[in-house]
Short mmCIF file of C-alpha atoms in Angstrom, two decimals:
data_model
loop_
_atom_site.label_atom_id
_atom_site.label_comp_id
_atom_site.label_asym_id
_atom_site.label_seq_id
_atom_site.Cartn_x
_atom_site.Cartn_y
_atom_site.Cartn_z
CA UNK A 170 0.05 -0.04 -0.02
CA UNK A 171 0.99 3.61 -0.46
CA UNK A 172 1.32 5.68 2.67
CA UNK A 173 -1.94 7.49 1.96
CA UNK A 174 -3.75 4.22 1.42
CA UNK A 175 -2.34 2.72 4.71
CA UNK A 176 -3.23 5.90 6.64
CA UNK A 177 -6.76 5.82 5.36
CA UNK A 178 -7.19 2.16 6.29
CA UNK A 179 -5.66 2.79 9.74
CA UNK A 180 -8.03 5.69 10.35
CA UNK A 181 -11.07 3.60 9.44
CA UNK A 182 -9.99 0.81 11.66
CA UNK A 183 -9.06 3.11 14.56
CA UNK A 184 -12.53 4.68 14.54
CA UNK A 185 -14.07 1.23 14.59
CA UNK A 186 -11.98 -0.07 17.45
CA UNK A 187 -12.48 3.09 19.56
CA UNK A 188 -16.24 2.85 19.06
CA UNK A 189 -16.03 -0.82 20.05
CA UNK A 190 -14.06 -0.43 23.27
CA UNK A 191 -16.22 2.65 24.25
CA UNK A 192 -19.34 0.48 24.24
CA UNK A 193 -17.77 -2.78 25.43
CA UNK A 194 -14.89 -1.91 27.85
CA UNK A 195 -15.94 0.21 30.91
CA UNK A 196 -12.29 1.08 31.53
CA UNK A 197 -11.84 2.81 28.22
CA UNK A 198 -15.32 4.43 28.34
CA UNK A 199 -14.45 5.98 31.70
CA UNK A 200 -11.02 7.13 30.44
CA UNK A 201 -12.59 8.79 27.38
CA UNK A 202 -15.35 10.44 29.34
CA UNK A 203 -12.78 11.91 31.67
CA UNK A 204 -11.11 13.48 28.58
CA UNK A 205 -14.47 14.59 27.15
CA UNK A 206 -13.98 12.27 24.13
CA UNK A 207 -16.59 10.48 22.10
CA UNK A 208 -15.92 7.81 19.38
CA UNK A 209 -17.05 10.42 16.78
CA UNK A 210 -14.13 12.52 17.72
CA UNK A 211 -11.75 9.90 16.27
CA UNK A 212 -12.03 9.90 12.50
CA UNK A 213 -8.44 9.70 11.16
CA UNK A 214 -5.29 8.03 12.30
CA UNK A 215 -3.89 11.40 13.34
CA UNK A 216 -6.64 11.64 15.87
CA UNK A 217 -4.97 8.91 17.89
CA UNK A 218 -3.09 11.51 19.94
CA UNK A 219 -6.34 12.43 21.59
CA UNK A 220 -6.70 9.06 23.13
CA UNK A 221 -5.42 7.92 26.56
CA UNK A 222 -2.45 5.71 27.09
CA UNK A 223 -2.67 2.19 28.55
CA UNK A 224 -0.01 0.76 30.80
CA UNK A 225 0.83 -2.73 32.09
CA UNK A 226 -0.34 -1.57 35.47
CA UNK A 227 -3.78 -0.83 34.03
CA UNK A 228 -3.97 -4.42 32.82
CA UNK A 229 -2.89 -5.72 36.24
CA UNK A 230 -5.34 -3.47 38.07
CA UNK A 231 -8.17 -4.86 35.92
CA UNK A 232 -7.11 -8.52 36.40
CA UNK A 233 -8.32 -10.88 35.17
CA UNK A 234 -10.83 -9.87 32.47
CA UNK A 235 -11.48 -6.16 33.16
CA UNK A 236 -10.10 -4.93 29.77
CA UNK A 237 -11.72 -7.71 27.81
CA UNK A 238 -14.17 -6.37 25.28
CA UNK A 239 -15.61 -9.59 23.73
CA UNK A 240 -18.03 -11.75 25.76
CA UNK A 241 -16.51 -14.98 27.24
CA UNK A 242 -18.65 -17.00 24.84
CA UNK A 243 -16.54 -15.58 22.01
CA UNK A 244 -13.16 -16.23 23.60
CA UNK A 245 -11.54 -19.38 22.29
CA UNK A 246 -8.03 -19.01 23.86
CA UNK A 247 -6.43 -17.28 26.90
CA UNK A 248 -2.74 -16.43 27.28
CA UNK A 249 -0.93 -14.73 30.13
CA UNK A 250 2.21 -12.65 30.38
CA UNK A 251 5.40 -14.02 31.77
CA UNK A 252 5.73 -11.31 34.42
CA UNK A 253 7.17 -12.27 37.74
CA UNK A 254 5.67 -9.60 39.98
CA UNK A 255 2.04 -8.63 40.61
CA UNK A 256 -0.92 -10.06 38.71
CA UNK A 257 -0.19 -11.56 35.32
CA UNK A 258 -1.57 -9.94 32.27
CA UNK A 259 -4.48 -12.06 30.99
CA UNK A 260 -5.27 -11.79 27.31
CA UNK A 261 -8.27 -13.46 25.61
CA UNK A 262 -8.51 -14.16 21.88
CA UNK A 263 -11.48 -14.60 19.61
CA UNK A 264 -11.40 -16.84 16.60
CA UNK A 265 -10.85 -13.79 14.39
CA UNK A 266 -7.89 -12.77 16.57
CA UNK A 267 -6.28 -16.13 16.21
CA UNK A 268 -6.76 -15.99 12.42
CA UNK A 269 -5.19 -12.54 12.19
CA UNK A 270 -2.30 -13.61 14.52
CA UNK A 271 -1.67 -16.61 12.27
CA UNK A 272 -1.74 -14.46 9.13
CA UNK A 273 0.69 -11.87 10.60
CA UNK A 274 3.03 -14.65 11.76
CA UNK A 275 2.95 -16.23 8.35
CA UNK A 276 4.02 -12.80 6.89
CA UNK A 277 7.02 -12.89 9.23
CA UNK A 278 8.08 -16.42 8.22
CA UNK A 279 7.56 -15.58 4.51
CA UNK A 280 9.86 -12.55 4.92
CA UNK A 281 12.51 -14.83 6.33
CA UNK A 282 12.29 -17.06 3.33
CA UNK A 283 10.34 -19.95 4.77
CA UNK A 284 8.16 -21.93 2.37
CA UNK A 285 5.85 -24.82 2.43
CA UNK A 286 8.85 -27.05 1.75
CA UNK A 287 10.47 -26.26 5.11
CA UNK A 288 10.44 -28.14 8.36
CA UNK A 289 10.47 -25.67 11.34
CA UNK A 290 11.14 -26.48 14.93
CA UNK A 291 9.33 -24.24 17.42
CA UNK A 292 11.39 -24.07 20.54
CA UNK A 293 9.62 -21.18 22.22
CA UNK A 294 7.69 -22.20 25.34
CA UNK A 295 4.22 -23.63 24.78
CA UNK A 296 1.51 -22.87 27.28
CA UNK A 297 0.50 -19.48 28.74
CA UNK A 298 3.48 -17.79 27.00
CA UNK A 299 2.42 -16.63 23.53
CA UNK A 300 5.69 -17.62 21.78
CA UNK A 301 5.08 -21.35 21.15
CA UNK A 302 1.56 -21.38 19.92
CA UNK A 303 2.00 -17.99 18.14
CA UNK A 304 4.86 -19.21 15.99
CA UNK A 305 3.24 -22.63 15.56
CA UNK A 306 -0.08 -21.43 14.07
CA UNK A 307 1.69 -19.00 11.74
CA UNK A 308 4.05 -21.63 10.36
CA UNK A 309 1.15 -24.07 9.79
CA UNK A 310 -0.82 -21.25 8.13
CA UNK A 311 2.09 -20.83 5.73
CA UNK A 312 2.07 -24.54 4.97
CA UNK A 313 5.43 -25.50 6.41
CA UNK A 314 5.80 -28.47 8.70
CA UNK A 315 5.96 -27.77 12.40
CA UNK A 316 7.94 -29.74 14.93
CA UNK A 317 6.61 -28.47 18.31
CA UNK A 318 9.71 -29.14 20.39
CA UNK A 319 9.28 -26.49 23.01
CA UNK A 320 12.01 -25.98 25.50
CA UNK A 321 13.83 -28.69 27.44
CA UNK A 322 15.40 -32.01 26.44
CA UNK A 323 17.82 -30.17 24.19
CA UNK A 324 19.95 -33.23 23.32
CA UNK A 325 16.88 -34.89 21.82
CA UNK A 326 16.09 -31.61 20.08
CA UNK A 327 19.61 -31.56 18.46
CA UNK A 328 19.16 -35.12 17.26
CA UNK A 329 15.74 -34.23 15.73
CA UNK A 330 17.31 -31.23 13.95
CA UNK A 331 19.84 -33.62 12.43
CA UNK A 332 17.69 -36.63 11.74
CA UNK A 333 14.53 -34.86 10.48
CA UNK A 334 16.46 -32.46 8.32
CA UNK A 335 14.88 -29.47 10.15
CA UNK A 336 15.60 -26.27 8.17
CA UNK A 337 14.10 -23.62 10.45
CA UNK A 338 13.99 -22.82 14.09
CA UNK A 339 11.98 -20.35 16.20
CA UNK A 340 13.34 -19.68 19.69
CA UNK A 341 15.04 -17.16 21.90
CA UNK A 342 18.57 -16.15 20.83
CA UNK A 343 19.96 -17.38 24.06
CA UNK A 344 18.42 -20.75 23.50
CA UNK A 345 19.93 -20.88 20.03
CA UNK A 346 23.35 -20.44 21.63
CA UNK A 347 22.51 -23.15 24.15
CA UNK A 348 21.61 -25.43 21.24
CA UNK A 349 25.03 -24.67 19.71
CA UNK A 350 26.79 -25.51 22.95
CA UNK A 351 24.82 -28.75 23.22
CA UNK A 352 25.80 -29.65 19.62
CA UNK A 353 29.49 -29.10 20.55
CA UNK A 354 29.18 -31.39 23.52
CA UNK A 355 27.55 -34.04 21.39
CA UNK A 356 30.14 -33.83 18.67
CA UNK A 357 27.63 -32.65 16.04
CA UNK A 358 28.87 -29.95 13.61
CA UNK A 359 26.86 -27.45 11.60
CA UNK A 360 27.79 -29.39 8.46
CA UNK A 361 25.72 -32.31 9.77
CA UNK A 362 22.51 -30.33 10.06
CA UNK A 363 20.32 -28.38 7.55
CA UNK A 364 19.25 -25.29 9.42
CA UNK A 365 19.06 -22.21 7.24
CA UNK A 366 16.54 -19.85 8.94
CA UNK A 367 16.23 -18.70 12.55
CA UNK A 368 13.33 -16.62 13.97
CA UNK A 369 14.68 -15.18 17.16
CA UNK A 370 12.83 -13.01 19.69
CA UNK A 371 11.40 -12.61 23.17
CA UNK A 372 14.61 -11.06 24.52
CA UNK A 373 17.14 -8.36 23.45
CA UNK A 374 20.05 -9.48 21.30
CA UNK A 375 22.81 -7.70 19.41
CA UNK A 376 24.42 -7.87 16.04
CA UNK A 377 27.44 -9.60 17.57
CA UNK A 378 25.12 -12.25 19.09
CA UNK A 379 23.52 -12.67 15.66
CA UNK A 380 26.91 -13.29 14.13
CA UNK A 381 27.79 -15.80 16.80
CA UNK A 382 24.51 -17.78 16.31
CA UNK A 383 24.84 -17.67 12.48
CA UNK A 384 28.38 -18.88 12.56
CA UNK A 385 27.77 -21.76 14.98
CA UNK A 386 24.48 -22.99 13.58
CA UNK A 387 25.05 -22.20 9.90
CA UNK A 388 21.80 -20.38 9.42
CA UNK A 389 20.61 -16.76 8.82
CA UNK A 390 19.03 -15.25 11.95
CA UNK A 391 16.13 -12.84 11.80
CA UNK A 392 14.55 -10.68 14.48
CA UNK A 393 11.01 -11.43 15.54
CA UNK A 394 9.12 -8.95 17.76
CA UNK A 395 5.87 -9.15 19.64
CA UNK A 396 4.25 -8.86 23.03
CA UNK A 397 1.29 -10.68 24.54
CA UNK A 398 -0.61 -7.47 25.39
CA UNK A 399 -0.74 -6.57 21.66
CA UNK A 400 -0.94 -10.09 20.16
CA UNK A 401 2.23 -12.15 20.59
CA UNK A 402 5.11 -12.85 18.19
CA UNK A 403 4.19 -11.29 14.79
CA UNK A 404 3.99 -7.57 15.56
CA UNK A 405 7.18 -6.86 13.49
CA UNK A 406 9.78 -8.76 11.56
CA UNK A 407 12.96 -8.41 9.58
CA UNK A 408 13.13 -9.12 5.87
CA UNK A 409 16.13 -10.29 3.87
CA UNK A 410 17.52 -6.74 3.90
CA UNK A 411 17.67 -6.74 7.70
CA UNK A 412 17.46 -2.95 7.82
CA UNK A 413 14.90 -2.51 10.58
CA UNK A 414 11.86 -4.69 11.39
CA UNK A 415 8.66 -4.22 9.33
CA UNK A 416 5.61 -3.52 11.50
CA UNK A 417 2.33 -5.19 10.58
CA UNK A 418 0.84 -1.66 10.87
CA UNK A 419 -2.44 -2.53 9.32
CA UNK A 420 -3.18 -4.39 12.53
CA UNK A 421 -0.83 -2.80 15.05
CA UNK A 422 -0.36 0.97 14.83
CA UNK A 423 3.03 2.13 16.13
CA UNK A 424 3.97 5.47 17.77
CA UNK A 425 7.13 6.72 19.45
CA UNK A 426 6.74 8.93 22.51
CA UNK A 427 9.01 10.74 24.91
CA UNK A 428 8.73 8.54 28.07
CA UNK A 429 9.09 11.57 30.31
CA UNK A 430 6.73 14.08 28.68
CA UNK A 431 4.51 11.49 26.73
CA UNK A 432 4.66 13.76 23.71
CA UNK A 433 4.66 12.05 20.39
CA UNK A 434 8.02 12.10 18.56
CA UNK A 435 8.64 12.25 14.80
CA UNK A 436 9.92 9.32 12.91
CA UNK A 437 13.68 8.94 13.31
CA UNK A 438 13.63 10.04 16.91
CA UNK A 439 14.33 7.47 19.59
CA UNK A 440 11.77 7.07 22.35
CA UNK A 441 9.31 4.65 23.87
CA UNK A 442 7.33 2.40 21.48
CA UNK A 443 3.52 2.54 21.78
CA UNK A 444 0.99 0.33 20.03
CA UNK A 445 -2.69 0.44 19.31
CA UNK A 446 -4.44 -2.67 18.17
CA UNK A 447 -6.54 -1.86 15.11
CA UNK A 448 -8.44 -5.09 14.44
CA UNK A 449 -8.34 -7.06 17.74
CA UNK A 450 -11.63 -8.24 19.22
CA UNK A 451 -10.84 -10.15 22.46
CA UNK A 452 -8.91 -7.45 24.26
CA UNK A 453 -8.16 -4.42 22.09
CA UNK A 454 -5.71 -1.87 23.64
CA UNK A 455 -5.28 1.78 22.96
CA UNK A 456 -1.85 3.39 22.96
CA UNK A 457 -0.13 0.67 24.97
CA UNK A 458 3.20 1.77 26.42
CA UNK A 459 5.58 -1.13 25.69
CA UNK A 460 8.55 0.41 27.65
CA UNK A 461 10.73 -0.66 24.65
CA UNK A 462 13.02 2.08 23.31
CA UNK A 463 13.60 2.39 19.58
CA UNK A 464 12.73 4.63 16.63
CA UNK A 465 10.59 4.28 13.46
CA UNK A 466 11.66 4.48 9.82
CA UNK A 467 9.33 5.38 6.93
CA UNK A 468 10.03 4.78 3.29
CA UNK A 469 10.03 1.78 0.97
CA UNK A 470 12.55 -0.90 1.91
CA UNK A 471 14.82 -2.39 -0.69
CA UNK A 472 12.70 -5.58 -0.38
CA UNK A 473 9.71 -3.65 -1.76
CA UNK A 474 7.66 -3.56 1.40
CA UNK A 475 6.20 -0.13 2.30
CA UNK A 476 5.15 -0.68 5.86
CA UNK A 477 6.95 1.33 8.54
CA UNK A 478 10.06 -0.21 10.11
CA UNK A 479 11.29 -0.17 13.74
CA UNK A 480 14.94 -0.06 14.68
CA UNK A 481 16.32 -2.77 16.97
CA UNK A 482 15.25 -2.31 20.58
CA UNK A 483 18.17 -0.63 22.42
CA UNK A 484 16.66 -1.30 25.87
CA UNK A 485 13.60 -0.94 27.98
CA UNK A 486 12.72 2.11 29.98
CA UNK A 487 11.72 -0.16 32.89
CA UNK A 488 14.81 -2.40 32.49
CA UNK A 489 17.00 0.62 32.56
CA UNK A 490 19.43 0.56 35.51
CA UNK A 491 20.30 3.85 37.17
CA UNK A 492 23.69 3.34 38.73
CA UNK A 493 25.24 6.30 40.48
CA UNK A 494 23.07 8.59 38.38
CA UNK A 495 23.98 6.93 35.07
CA UNK A 496 21.49 5.18 32.83
CA UNK A 497 22.74 1.68 31.98
CA UNK A 498 21.10 -0.82 29.69
CA UNK A 499 22.11 -4.54 29.67
CA UNK A 500 22.33 -4.34 25.87
CA UNK A 501 25.19 -1.85 26.19
CA UNK A 502 27.11 -4.34 28.33
CA UNK A 503 26.36 -7.18 25.95
CA UNK A 504 27.64 -5.18 22.98
CA UNK A 505 30.98 -4.59 24.84
CA UNK A 506 31.33 -8.23 25.91
CA UNK A 507 30.65 -9.60 22.45
CA UNK A 508 33.05 -7.16 20.79
CA UNK A 509 35.93 -8.93 22.55
CA UNK A 510 36.94 -12.33 21.02
CA UNK A 511 37.95 -13.90 24.37
CA UNK A 512 34.41 -13.83 25.76
CA UNK A 513 31.42 -16.07 25.25
CA UNK A 514 27.96 -14.45 24.82
CA UNK A 515 27.13 -15.30 28.48
CA UNK A 516 27.01 -12.48 31.01
CA UNK A 517 25.25 -11.45 34.21
CA UNK A 518 24.96 -7.97 35.75
CA UNK A 519 24.85 -7.87 39.52
CA UNK A 520 23.89 -4.53 41.00
CA UNK A 521 24.20 -3.88 44.75
CA UNK A 522 24.41 -1.02 47.23
CA UNK A 523 27.37 -0.88 49.60
CA UNK A 524 27.74 1.93 52.12
CA UNK A 525 25.12 3.89 50.26
CA UNK A 526 27.01 3.55 47.00
CA UNK A 527 25.74 1.57 43.96
CA UNK A 528 28.06 -1.06 42.69
CA UNK A 529 28.00 -2.98 39.44
CA UNK A 530 29.60 -6.33 38.88
CA UNK A 531 29.76 -7.88 35.41
CA UNK A 532 30.24 -11.60 35.26
CA UNK A 533 31.28 -13.01 31.87
CA UNK A 534 32.38 -16.42 30.68
CA UNK A 535 35.69 -16.90 28.82
CA UNK A 536 35.42 -18.91 25.66
CA UNK A 537 36.03 -22.64 25.90
CA UNK A 538 38.77 -22.65 23.25
CA UNK A 539 41.05 -20.28 25.24
CA UNK A 540 40.22 -21.48 28.75
CA UNK A 541 42.80 -23.35 30.80
CA UNK A 542 43.01 -23.94 34.54
CA UNK A 543 46.46 -22.28 34.43
CA UNK A 544 44.99 -18.95 33.24
CA UNK A 545 44.60 -17.57 36.78
CA UNK A 546 48.10 -18.49 37.88
CA UNK A 547 49.55 -16.99 34.77
CA UNK A 548 47.76 -13.70 35.35
CA UNK A 549 45.65 -14.03 32.23
CA UNK A 550 42.42 -13.65 34.15
CA UNK A 551 43.48 -10.42 35.81
CA UNK A 552 44.54 -9.02 32.39
CA UNK A 553 41.20 -9.93 30.78
CA UNK A 554 39.25 -8.43 33.75
CA UNK A 555 41.18 -5.20 33.53
CA UNK A 556 40.78 -5.04 29.78
CA UNK A 557 37.00 -5.50 29.95
CA UNK A 558 36.61 -3.14 32.83
CA UNK A 559 38.37 -0.35 30.98
CA UNK A 560 36.26 -0.84 27.89
CA UNK A 561 33.00 -0.94 29.93
CA UNK A 562 33.94 2.29 31.67
CA UNK A 563 34.53 4.03 28.30
CA UNK A 564 31.06 2.99 27.15
CA UNK A 565 29.00 3.17 30.31
CA UNK A 566 30.76 6.21 31.98
CA UNK A 567 30.89 4.31 35.26
CA UNK A 568 33.29 1.73 36.75
CA UNK A 569 32.25 -1.87 36.96
CA UNK A 570 33.98 -4.81 38.66
CA UNK A 571 34.56 -7.57 36.12
CA UNK A 572 34.57 -11.18 37.19
CA UNK A 573 35.73 -13.68 34.51
CA UNK A 574 34.03 -17.06 34.89
CA UNK A 575 34.96 -20.48 33.56
CA UNK A 576 32.94 -21.78 30.53
CA UNK A 577 29.41 -22.96 31.30
CA UNK A 578 29.38 -21.66 34.83
CA UNK A 579 26.73 -18.90 34.47
CA UNK A 580 23.33 -20.38 34.95
CA UNK A 581 21.58 -21.21 31.68
CA UNK A 582 17.90 -20.76 30.81
CA UNK A 583 15.92 -22.54 28.17
CA UNK A 584 13.41 -19.78 28.10
CA UNK A 585 13.98 -16.08 28.55
CA UNK A 586 17.45 -15.54 30.01
CA UNK A 587 17.97 -13.43 33.14
CA UNK A 588 20.77 -10.94 32.60
CA UNK A 589 20.35 -8.71 35.67
CA UNK A 590 20.27 -9.27 39.41
CA UNK A 591 19.49 -6.10 41.34
CA UNK A 592 20.22 -6.57 45.05
CA UNK A 593 19.67 -2.94 45.99
CA UNK A 594 17.18 -2.26 48.83
CA UNK A 595 15.93 1.25 48.35
CA UNK A 596 14.67 2.99 51.41
#
């Protein structure tokens, strides 16, 4: 679509969804009435700035079904967020929602080059988490064969990749690296498998991490973005050009706002990503603050797609660590760690407060191929710690204590990895 055609479609769908939630979701009706808004006030997509924001706390405060618009008789599936504090976010889906989700996910897989001839392993978690079933239905919709491996039993998974001739995999980037490590332990090389496409999401990752995965598994890795509050995996996707992720903006309208002032920012400016669902029936959301930080790019991509693209997520405003007055994102630390050839892509940030002063410790594993038990006695560990500490300080503008760990000693996760432990008790 041209930009004018897309904007016209978005405006039509926005008016429809606003009218729908006004009459079916008391939460939004109350919000709009407080602002003196009626559905008739929302006619074009530019009118979206008149609408109120929605936060994760709003969803938790209305737990379990307070923001649901469709009657329970029309809900055919329920998912929940993976949050670890407070009430989970409960999301109900109608049959139409599932169909749209499957279609959008099929778009993602098509952009990666997946066809009906492929066999794709889905190693996202199945269950309340949206990753597993979200990817599963989209791949089936495309016509490819799905192997629903889920997480766990990784050695069996590796054997299936080899023996079934699996050509694609959908999982977290950290699990892709865990697969590579497991292959090494089993003595299986990338030449013995047929993987060519990886759909990686659900956690931040960097270009260096992408290169590591591609080199070790022999595939091309693509970013997959989504969140349960909006739909699940499928909200945006990379194409073969890998110059930003295309947003399925006919269903999920993106904005960038200043997280402090809440003012809308122009395309190209970095800020907090906000989404409005334009076609969702079960639980539509207006201007949902994702807390993800990025920017938007307009203009036709070299692949021919015209939908707006989002840059890689550089961090989350609620994952941002403020250490001695400095904003620190785990993704910054990861970029530094992976820029040095001695270190494996395994790290952990430990933040603490000692004598009223914030401290930051960065634990990182040395690569297996250079590790020996004699490294410590030879002073090699001290030299590596000093080298990394100096580089981190130049990037973060604060000092960090670096602790080099032996290979495979930082705890692994087969789902979303935990990269930060914050021990501070704020009084």
